[in-house]
Coordinates of N, CA and C in Angstrom, one line a residue:
X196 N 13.9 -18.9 -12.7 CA 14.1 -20.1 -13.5 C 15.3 -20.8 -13.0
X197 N 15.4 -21.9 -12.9 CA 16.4 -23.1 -11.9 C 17.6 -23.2 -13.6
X198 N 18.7 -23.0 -13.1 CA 19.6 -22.9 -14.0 C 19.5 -24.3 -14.6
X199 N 19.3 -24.1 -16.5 CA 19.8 -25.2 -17.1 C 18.5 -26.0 -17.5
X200 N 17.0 -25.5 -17.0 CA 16.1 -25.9 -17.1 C 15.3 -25.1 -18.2
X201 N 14.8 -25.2 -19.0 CA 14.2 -24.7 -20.0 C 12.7 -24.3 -19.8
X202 N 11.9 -23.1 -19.5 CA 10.7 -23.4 -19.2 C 9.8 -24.0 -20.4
X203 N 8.6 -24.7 -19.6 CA 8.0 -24.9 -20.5 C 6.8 -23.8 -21.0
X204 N 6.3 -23.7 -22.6 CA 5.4 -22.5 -22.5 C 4.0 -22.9 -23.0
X205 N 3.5 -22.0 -22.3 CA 1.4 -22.7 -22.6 C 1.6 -22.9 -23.9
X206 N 2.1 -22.3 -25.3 CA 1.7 -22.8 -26.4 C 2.3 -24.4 -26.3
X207 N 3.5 -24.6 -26.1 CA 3.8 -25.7 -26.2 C 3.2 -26.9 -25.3
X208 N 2.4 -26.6 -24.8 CA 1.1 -27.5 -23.9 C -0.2 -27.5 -23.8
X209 N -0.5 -28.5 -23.9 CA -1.9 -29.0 -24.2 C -3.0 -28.4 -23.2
X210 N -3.9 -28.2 -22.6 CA -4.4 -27.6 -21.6 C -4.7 -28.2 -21.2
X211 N -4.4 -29.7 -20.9 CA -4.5 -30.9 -19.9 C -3.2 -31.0 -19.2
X212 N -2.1 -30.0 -19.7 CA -0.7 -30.2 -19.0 C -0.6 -29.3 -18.4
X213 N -1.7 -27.7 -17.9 CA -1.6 -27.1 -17.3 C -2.2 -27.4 -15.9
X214 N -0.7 -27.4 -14.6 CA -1.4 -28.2 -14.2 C -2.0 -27.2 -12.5
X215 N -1.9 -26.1 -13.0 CA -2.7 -25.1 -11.9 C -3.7 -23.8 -12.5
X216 N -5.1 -23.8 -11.7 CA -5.7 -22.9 -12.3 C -5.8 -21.8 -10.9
X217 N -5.5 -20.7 -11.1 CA -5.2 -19.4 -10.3 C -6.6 -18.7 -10.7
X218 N -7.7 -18.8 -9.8 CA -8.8 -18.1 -9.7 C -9.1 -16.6 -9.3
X219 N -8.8 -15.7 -9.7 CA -9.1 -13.8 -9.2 C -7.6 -13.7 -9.7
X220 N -7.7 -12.6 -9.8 CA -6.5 -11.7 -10.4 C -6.7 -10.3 -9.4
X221 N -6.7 -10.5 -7.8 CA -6.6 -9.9 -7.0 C -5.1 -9.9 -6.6
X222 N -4.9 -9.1 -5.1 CA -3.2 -9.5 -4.5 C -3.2 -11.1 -4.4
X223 N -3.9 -11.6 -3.8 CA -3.7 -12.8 -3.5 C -3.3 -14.2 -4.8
X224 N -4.2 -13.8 -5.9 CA -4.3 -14.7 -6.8 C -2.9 -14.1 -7.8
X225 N -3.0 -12.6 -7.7 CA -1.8 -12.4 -8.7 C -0.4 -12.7 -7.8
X226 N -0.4 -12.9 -6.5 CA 0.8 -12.9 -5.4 C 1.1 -14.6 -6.1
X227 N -0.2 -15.4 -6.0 CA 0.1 -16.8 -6.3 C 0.8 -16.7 -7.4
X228 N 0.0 -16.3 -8.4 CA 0.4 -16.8 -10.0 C 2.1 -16.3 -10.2
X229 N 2.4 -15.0 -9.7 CA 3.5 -14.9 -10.1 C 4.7 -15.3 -8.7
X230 N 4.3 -16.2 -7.6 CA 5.8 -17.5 -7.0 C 5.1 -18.7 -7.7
X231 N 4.1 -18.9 -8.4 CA 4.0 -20.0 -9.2 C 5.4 -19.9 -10.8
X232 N 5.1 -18.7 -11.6 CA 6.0 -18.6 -12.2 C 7.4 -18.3 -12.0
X233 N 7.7 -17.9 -10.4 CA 8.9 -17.6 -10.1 C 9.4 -19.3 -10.0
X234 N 9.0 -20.4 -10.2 CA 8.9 -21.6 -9.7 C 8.8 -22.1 -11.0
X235 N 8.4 -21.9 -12.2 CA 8.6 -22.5 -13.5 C 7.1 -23.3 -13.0
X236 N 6.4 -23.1 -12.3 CA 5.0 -24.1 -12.4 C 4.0 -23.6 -13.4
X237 N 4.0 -23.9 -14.9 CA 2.6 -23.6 -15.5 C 1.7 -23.5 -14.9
X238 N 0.8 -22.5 -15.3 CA -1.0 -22.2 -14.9 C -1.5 -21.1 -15.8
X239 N -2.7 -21.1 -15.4 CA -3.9 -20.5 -16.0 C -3.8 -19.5 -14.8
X240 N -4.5 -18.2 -15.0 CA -5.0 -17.0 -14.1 C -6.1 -16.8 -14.7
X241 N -7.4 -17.6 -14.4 CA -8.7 -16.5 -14.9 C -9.2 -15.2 -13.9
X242 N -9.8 -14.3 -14.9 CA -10.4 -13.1 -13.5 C -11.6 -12.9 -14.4
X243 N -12.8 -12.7 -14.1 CA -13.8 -12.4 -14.7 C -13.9 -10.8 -15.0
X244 N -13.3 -9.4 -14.4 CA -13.3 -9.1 -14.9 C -12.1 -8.5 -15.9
X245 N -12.3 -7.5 -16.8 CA -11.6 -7.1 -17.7 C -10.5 -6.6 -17.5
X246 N -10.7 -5.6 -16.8 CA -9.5 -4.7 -16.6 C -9.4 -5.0 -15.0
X247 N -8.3 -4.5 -14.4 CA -7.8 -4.6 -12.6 C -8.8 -3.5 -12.3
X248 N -8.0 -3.7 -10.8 CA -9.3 -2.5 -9.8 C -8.6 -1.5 -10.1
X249 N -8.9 -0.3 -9.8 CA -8.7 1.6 -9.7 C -8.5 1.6 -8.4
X250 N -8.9 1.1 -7.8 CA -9.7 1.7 -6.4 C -8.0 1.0 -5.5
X251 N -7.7 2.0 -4.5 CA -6.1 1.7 -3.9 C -6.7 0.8 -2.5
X252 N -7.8 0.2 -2.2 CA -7.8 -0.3 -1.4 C -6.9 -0.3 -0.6
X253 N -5.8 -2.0 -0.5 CA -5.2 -2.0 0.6 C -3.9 -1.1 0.4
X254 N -2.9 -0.5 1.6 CA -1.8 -0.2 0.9 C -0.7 0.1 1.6
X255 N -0.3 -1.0 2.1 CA 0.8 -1.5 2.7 C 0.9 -2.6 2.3
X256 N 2.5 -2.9 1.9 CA 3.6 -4.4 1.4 C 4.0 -4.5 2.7
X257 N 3.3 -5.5 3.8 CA 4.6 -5.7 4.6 C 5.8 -6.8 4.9
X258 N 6.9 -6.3 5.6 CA 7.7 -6.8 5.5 C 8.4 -8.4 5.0
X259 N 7.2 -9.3 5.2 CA 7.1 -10.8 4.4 C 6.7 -10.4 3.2
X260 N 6.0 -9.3 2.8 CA 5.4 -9.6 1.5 C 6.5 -8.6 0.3
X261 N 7.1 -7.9 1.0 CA 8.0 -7.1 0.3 C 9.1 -8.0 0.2
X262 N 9.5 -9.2 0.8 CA 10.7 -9.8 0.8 C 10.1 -11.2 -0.4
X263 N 9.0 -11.4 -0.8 CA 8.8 -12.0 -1.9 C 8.8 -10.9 -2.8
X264 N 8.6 -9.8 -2.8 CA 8.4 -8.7 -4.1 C 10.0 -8.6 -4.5
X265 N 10.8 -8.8 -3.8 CA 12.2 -8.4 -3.7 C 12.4 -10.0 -4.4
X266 N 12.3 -11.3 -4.0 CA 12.8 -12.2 -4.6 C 11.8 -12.4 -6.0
X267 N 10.9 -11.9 -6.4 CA 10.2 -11.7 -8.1 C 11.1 -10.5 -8.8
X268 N 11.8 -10.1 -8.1 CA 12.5 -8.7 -8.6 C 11.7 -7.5 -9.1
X269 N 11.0 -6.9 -8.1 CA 10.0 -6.1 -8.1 C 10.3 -4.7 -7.6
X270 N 11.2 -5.3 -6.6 CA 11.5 -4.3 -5.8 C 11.5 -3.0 -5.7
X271 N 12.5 -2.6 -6.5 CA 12.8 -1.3 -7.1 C 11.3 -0.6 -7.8
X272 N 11.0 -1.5 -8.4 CA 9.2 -0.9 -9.0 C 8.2 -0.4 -8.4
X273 N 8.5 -1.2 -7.2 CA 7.3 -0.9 -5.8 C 8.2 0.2 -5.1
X274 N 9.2 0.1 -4.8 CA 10.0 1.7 -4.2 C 9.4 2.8 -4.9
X275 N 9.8 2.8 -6.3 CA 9.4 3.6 -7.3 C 8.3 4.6 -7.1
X276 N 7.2 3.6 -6.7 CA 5.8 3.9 -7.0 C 5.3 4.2 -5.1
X277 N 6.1 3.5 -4.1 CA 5.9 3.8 -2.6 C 6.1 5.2 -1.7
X278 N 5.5 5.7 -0.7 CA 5.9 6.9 -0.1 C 6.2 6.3 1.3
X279 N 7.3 7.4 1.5 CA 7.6 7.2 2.6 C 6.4 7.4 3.9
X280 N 6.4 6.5 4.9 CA 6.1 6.9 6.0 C 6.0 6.9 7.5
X281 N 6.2 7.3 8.5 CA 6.2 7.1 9.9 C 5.3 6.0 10.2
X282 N 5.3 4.9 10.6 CA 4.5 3.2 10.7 C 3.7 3.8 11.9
X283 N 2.9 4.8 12.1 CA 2.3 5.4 13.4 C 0.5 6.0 13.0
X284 N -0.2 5.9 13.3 CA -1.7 6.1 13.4 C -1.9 7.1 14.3
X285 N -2.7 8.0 14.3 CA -3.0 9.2 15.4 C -4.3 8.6 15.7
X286 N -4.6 8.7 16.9 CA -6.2 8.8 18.1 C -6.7 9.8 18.5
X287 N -7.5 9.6 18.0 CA -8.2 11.5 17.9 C -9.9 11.1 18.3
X288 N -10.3 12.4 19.2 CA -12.0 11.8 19.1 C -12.5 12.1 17.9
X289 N -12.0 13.6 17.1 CA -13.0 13.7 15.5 C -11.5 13.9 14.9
X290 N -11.7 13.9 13.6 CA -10.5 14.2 12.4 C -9.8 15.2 12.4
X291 N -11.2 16.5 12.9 CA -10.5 17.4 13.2 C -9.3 18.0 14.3
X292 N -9.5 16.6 15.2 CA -8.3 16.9 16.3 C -7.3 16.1 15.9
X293 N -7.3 15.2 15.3 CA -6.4 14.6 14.4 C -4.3 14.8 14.8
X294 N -4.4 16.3 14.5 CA -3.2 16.5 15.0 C -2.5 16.9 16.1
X295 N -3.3 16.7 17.2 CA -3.2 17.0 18.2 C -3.7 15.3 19.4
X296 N -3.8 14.2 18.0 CA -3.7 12.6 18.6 C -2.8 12.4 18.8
X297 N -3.0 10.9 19.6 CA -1.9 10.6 20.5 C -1.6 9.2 19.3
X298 N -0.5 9.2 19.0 CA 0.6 8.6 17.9 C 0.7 7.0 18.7
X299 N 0.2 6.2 17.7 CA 0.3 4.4 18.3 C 0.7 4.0 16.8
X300 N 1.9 3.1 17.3 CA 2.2 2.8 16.7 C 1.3 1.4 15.8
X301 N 1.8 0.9 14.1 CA 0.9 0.1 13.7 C 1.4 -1.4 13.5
X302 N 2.2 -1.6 13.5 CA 3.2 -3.3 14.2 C 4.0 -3.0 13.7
X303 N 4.4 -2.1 11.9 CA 5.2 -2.1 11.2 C 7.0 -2.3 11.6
X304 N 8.2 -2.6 11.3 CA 9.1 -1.9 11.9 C 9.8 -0.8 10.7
X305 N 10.3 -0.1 11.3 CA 11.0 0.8 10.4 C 12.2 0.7 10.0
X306 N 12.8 1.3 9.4 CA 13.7 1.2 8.2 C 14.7 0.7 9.0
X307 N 15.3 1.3 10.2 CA 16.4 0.8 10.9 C 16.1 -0.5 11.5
X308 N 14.8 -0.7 12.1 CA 14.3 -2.2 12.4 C 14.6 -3.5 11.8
X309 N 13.8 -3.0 10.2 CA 14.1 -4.1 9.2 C 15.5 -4.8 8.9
X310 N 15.8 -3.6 8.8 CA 17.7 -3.4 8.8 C 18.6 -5.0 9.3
X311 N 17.8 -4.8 10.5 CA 18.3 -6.1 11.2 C 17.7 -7.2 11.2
X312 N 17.1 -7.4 10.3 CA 16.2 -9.1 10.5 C 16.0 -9.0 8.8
X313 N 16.0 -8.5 8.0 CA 15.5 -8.2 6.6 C 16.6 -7.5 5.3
X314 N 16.8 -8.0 4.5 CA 17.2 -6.7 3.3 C 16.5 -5.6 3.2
X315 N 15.1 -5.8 3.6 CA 14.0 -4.9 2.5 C 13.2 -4.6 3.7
X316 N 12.1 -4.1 3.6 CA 11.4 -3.0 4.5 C 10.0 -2.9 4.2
X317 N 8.9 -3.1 4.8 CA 7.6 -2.5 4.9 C 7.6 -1.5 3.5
X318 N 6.4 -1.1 2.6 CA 6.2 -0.1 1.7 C 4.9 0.3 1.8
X319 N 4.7 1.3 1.6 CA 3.4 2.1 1.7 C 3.2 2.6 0.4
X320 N 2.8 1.3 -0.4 CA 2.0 1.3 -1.9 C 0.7 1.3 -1.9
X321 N 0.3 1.6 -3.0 CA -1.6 1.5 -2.9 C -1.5 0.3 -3.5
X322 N -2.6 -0.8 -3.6 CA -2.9 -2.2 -4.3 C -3.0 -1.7 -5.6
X323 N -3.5 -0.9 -6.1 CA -3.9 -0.3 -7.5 C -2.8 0.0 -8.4
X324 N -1.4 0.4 -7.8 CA -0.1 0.3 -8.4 C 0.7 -1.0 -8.3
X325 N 0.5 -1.9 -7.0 CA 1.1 -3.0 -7.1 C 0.5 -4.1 -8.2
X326 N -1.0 -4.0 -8.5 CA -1.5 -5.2 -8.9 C -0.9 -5.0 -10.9
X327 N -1.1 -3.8 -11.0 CA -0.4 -4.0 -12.7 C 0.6 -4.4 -13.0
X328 N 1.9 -4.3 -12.0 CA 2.8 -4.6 -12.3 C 3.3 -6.2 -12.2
X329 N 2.3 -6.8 -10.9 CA 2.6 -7.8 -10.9 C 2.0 -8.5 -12.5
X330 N 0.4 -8.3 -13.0 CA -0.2 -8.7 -14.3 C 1.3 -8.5 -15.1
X331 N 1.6 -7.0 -15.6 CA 2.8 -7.1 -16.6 C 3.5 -8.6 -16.4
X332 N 4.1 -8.6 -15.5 CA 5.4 -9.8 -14.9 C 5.0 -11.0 -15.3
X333 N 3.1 -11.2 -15.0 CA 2.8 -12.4 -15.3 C 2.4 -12.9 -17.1
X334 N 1.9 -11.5 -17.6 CA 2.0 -11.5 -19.0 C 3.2 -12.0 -19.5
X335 N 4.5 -11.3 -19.3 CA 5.8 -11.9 -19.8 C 6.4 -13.5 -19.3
X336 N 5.8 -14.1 -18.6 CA 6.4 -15.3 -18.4 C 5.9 -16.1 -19.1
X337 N 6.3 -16.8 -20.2 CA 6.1 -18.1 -21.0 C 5.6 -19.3 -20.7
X338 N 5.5 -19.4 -19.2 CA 4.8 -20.7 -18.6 C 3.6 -20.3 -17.8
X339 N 3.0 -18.9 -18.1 CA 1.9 -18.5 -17.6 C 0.3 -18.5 -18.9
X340 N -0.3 -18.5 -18.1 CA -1.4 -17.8 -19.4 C -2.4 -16.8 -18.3
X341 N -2.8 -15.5 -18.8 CA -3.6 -15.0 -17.9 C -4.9 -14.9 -18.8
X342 N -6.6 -14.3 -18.6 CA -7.5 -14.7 -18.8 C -8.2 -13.7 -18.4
X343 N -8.2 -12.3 -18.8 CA -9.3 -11.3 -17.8 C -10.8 -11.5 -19.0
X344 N -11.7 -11.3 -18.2 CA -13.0 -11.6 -18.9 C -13.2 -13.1 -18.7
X345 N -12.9 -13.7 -18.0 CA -13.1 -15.3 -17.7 C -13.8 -15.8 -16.5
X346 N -15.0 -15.8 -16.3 CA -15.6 -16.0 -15.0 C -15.5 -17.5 -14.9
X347 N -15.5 -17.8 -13.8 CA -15.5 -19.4 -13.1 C -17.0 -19.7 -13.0
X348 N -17.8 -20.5 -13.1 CA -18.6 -20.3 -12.7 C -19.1 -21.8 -11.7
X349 N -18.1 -22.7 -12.2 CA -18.3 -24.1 -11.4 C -17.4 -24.8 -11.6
X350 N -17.0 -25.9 -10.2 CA -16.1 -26.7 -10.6 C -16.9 -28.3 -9.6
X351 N -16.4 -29.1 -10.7 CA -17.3 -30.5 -10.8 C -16.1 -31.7 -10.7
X352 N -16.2 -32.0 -9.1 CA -15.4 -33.4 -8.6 C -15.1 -34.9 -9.5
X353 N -14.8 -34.9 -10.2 CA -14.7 -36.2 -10.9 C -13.8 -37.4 -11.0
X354 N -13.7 -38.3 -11.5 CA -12.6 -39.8 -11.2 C -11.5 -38.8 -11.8
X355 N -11.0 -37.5 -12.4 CA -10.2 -37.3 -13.6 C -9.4 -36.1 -12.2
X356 N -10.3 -35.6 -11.6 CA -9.8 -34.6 -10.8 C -10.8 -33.2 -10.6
X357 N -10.8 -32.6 -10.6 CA -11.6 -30.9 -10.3 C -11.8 -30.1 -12.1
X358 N -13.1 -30.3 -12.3 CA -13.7 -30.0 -13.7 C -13.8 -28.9 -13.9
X359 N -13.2 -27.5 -14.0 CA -14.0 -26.3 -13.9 C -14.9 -26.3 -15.1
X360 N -16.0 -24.7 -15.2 CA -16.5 -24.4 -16.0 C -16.2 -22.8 -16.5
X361 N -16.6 -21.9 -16.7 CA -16.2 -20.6 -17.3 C -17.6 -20.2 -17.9
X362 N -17.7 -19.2 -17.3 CA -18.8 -17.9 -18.1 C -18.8 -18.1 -19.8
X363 N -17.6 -17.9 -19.9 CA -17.2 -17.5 -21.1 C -17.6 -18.4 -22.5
X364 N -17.4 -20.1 -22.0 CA -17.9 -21.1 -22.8 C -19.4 -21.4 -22.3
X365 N -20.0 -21.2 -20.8 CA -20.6 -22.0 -20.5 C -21.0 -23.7 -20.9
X366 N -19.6 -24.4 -20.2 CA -19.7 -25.7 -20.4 C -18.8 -25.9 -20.1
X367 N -18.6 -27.4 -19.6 CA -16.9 -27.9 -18.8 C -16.3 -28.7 -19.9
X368 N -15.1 -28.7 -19.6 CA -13.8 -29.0 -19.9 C -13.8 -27.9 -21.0
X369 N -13.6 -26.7 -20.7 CA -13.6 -25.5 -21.5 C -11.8 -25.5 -21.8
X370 N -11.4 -25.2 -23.0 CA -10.5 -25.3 -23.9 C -9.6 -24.2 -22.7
X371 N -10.1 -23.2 -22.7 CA -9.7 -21.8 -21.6 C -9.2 -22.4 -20.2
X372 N -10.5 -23.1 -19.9 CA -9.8 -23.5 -18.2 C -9.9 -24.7 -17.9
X373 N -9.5 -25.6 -18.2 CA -9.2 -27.0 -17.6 C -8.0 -27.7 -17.1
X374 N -8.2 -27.3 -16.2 CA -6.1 -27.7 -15.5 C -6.5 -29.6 -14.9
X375 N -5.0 -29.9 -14.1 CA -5.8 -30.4 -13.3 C -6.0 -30.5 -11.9
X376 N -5.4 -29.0 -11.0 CA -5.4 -28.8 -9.7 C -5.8 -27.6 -10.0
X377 N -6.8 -27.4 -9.1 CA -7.7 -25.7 -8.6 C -7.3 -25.0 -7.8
X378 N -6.2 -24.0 -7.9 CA -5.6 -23.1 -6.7 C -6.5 -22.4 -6.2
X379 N -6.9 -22.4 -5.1 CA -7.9 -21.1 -4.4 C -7.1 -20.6 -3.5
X380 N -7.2 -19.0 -3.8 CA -6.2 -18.1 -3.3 C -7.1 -17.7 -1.5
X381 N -6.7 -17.7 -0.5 CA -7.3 -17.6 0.7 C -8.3 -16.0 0.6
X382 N -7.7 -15.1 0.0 CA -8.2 -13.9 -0.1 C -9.6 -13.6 -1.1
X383 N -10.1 -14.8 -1.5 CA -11.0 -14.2 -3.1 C -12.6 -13.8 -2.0
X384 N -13.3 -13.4 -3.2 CA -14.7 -13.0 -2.6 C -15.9 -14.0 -1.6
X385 N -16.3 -13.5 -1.0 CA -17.1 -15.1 0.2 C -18.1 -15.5 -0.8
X386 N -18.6 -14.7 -1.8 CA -19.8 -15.3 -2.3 C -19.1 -16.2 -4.1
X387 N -17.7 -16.3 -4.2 CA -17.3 -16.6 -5.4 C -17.8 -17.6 -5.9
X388 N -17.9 -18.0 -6.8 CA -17.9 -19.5 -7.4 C -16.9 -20.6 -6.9
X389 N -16.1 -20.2 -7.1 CA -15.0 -20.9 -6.7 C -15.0 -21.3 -5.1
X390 N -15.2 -20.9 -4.3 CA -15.5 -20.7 -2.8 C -16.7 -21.9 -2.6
X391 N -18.0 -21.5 -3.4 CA -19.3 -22.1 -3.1 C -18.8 -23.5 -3.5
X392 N -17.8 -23.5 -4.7 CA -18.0 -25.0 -5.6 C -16.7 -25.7 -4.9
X393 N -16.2 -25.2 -3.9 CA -14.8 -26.4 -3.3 C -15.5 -26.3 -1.9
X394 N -16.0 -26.3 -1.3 CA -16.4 -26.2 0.2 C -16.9 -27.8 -0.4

């Protein structure tokens, strides 16, 4: 928050003054929503589903992306929850030879690397521990609103600006999601709604 500036908070705005809608509550969409609120920019986060993923998919922070975790003040949380390790891949013909591959490295730099171009360093977190914490972060900011159980299901070009719709009302200018700019996070699903309806 910009010293001296008071945020503004979704109760105290109309949902015509919200003026970004953050579509998935993936890395990408929760990466957005929360330097959107590191920025005092109001928005909406819908995700259609309920709860986050389980599953650790990706799991590596690197080096750019740990140096915005570090300015959300995250930092320490993602250490917390990160293991250490050698930025190196083994080449093996089966699994079983595995330990006896030949070690290539994976672009990462290591801790003494960082050292010199960075405060902060590459982490080897699972997605599955990074994404709650960011949700928490985003729950507590007063100029956010988040929205799990909220599917998109269309958004409608008009003289006013980008119309969405939502599962949840089925019908536009839904009380839930009507901003008036449509953030689409680069990372969401190929077959989304959101994807089909801004192309």
């Amino acid at each position: 928050m910009r010293p001296g500036v008071a945020p503004r908070t979704i109760d105290a705005m109309t949902v015509h003054d919200i003026p970004v809608l953050v579509v998935g509550a993936g890395p990408a969409g929760l990466a957005a929503a929360t330097e959107l609120a590191r920025h005092d920019v109001p928005f909406l986060l819908v995700e259609r589903r309920t709860t986050l993923s389980s599953h650790p998919r990706a799991t590596v922070l690197s080096l750019r992306s740990m140096e915005l975790v570090r300015a959300w003040g995250l930092e320490a949380d993602i250490r917390a929850r990160s293991v250490d390790v050698d930025w190196t891949m083994l080449e093996s013909e089966t699994l079983a030879d595995a330990a006896s591959g030949t070690a290539i490295a994976v672009g990462y730099p290591n801790a003494e690397q960082s050292r010199m171009v960075s405060p902060t360093a590459p982490a080897c977190v699972a997605q599955d521990d990074v994404e709650p914490l960011l949700l928490e972060r985003l729950r507590a900011a007063p100029h956010a609103r988040v929205e799990l159980g909220t599917e998109l299901t269309g958004i409608f070009a008009g003289p006013a600006g980008a119309v969405p719709t939502c599962a949840t009302c089925a019908r536009a200018r839904c009380a839930r999601c009507t901003p008036a700019t449509l953030w689409r996070p680069t990372a969401h699903e190929a077959r989304s709604a959101a994807r089909s309806a801004s192309r």
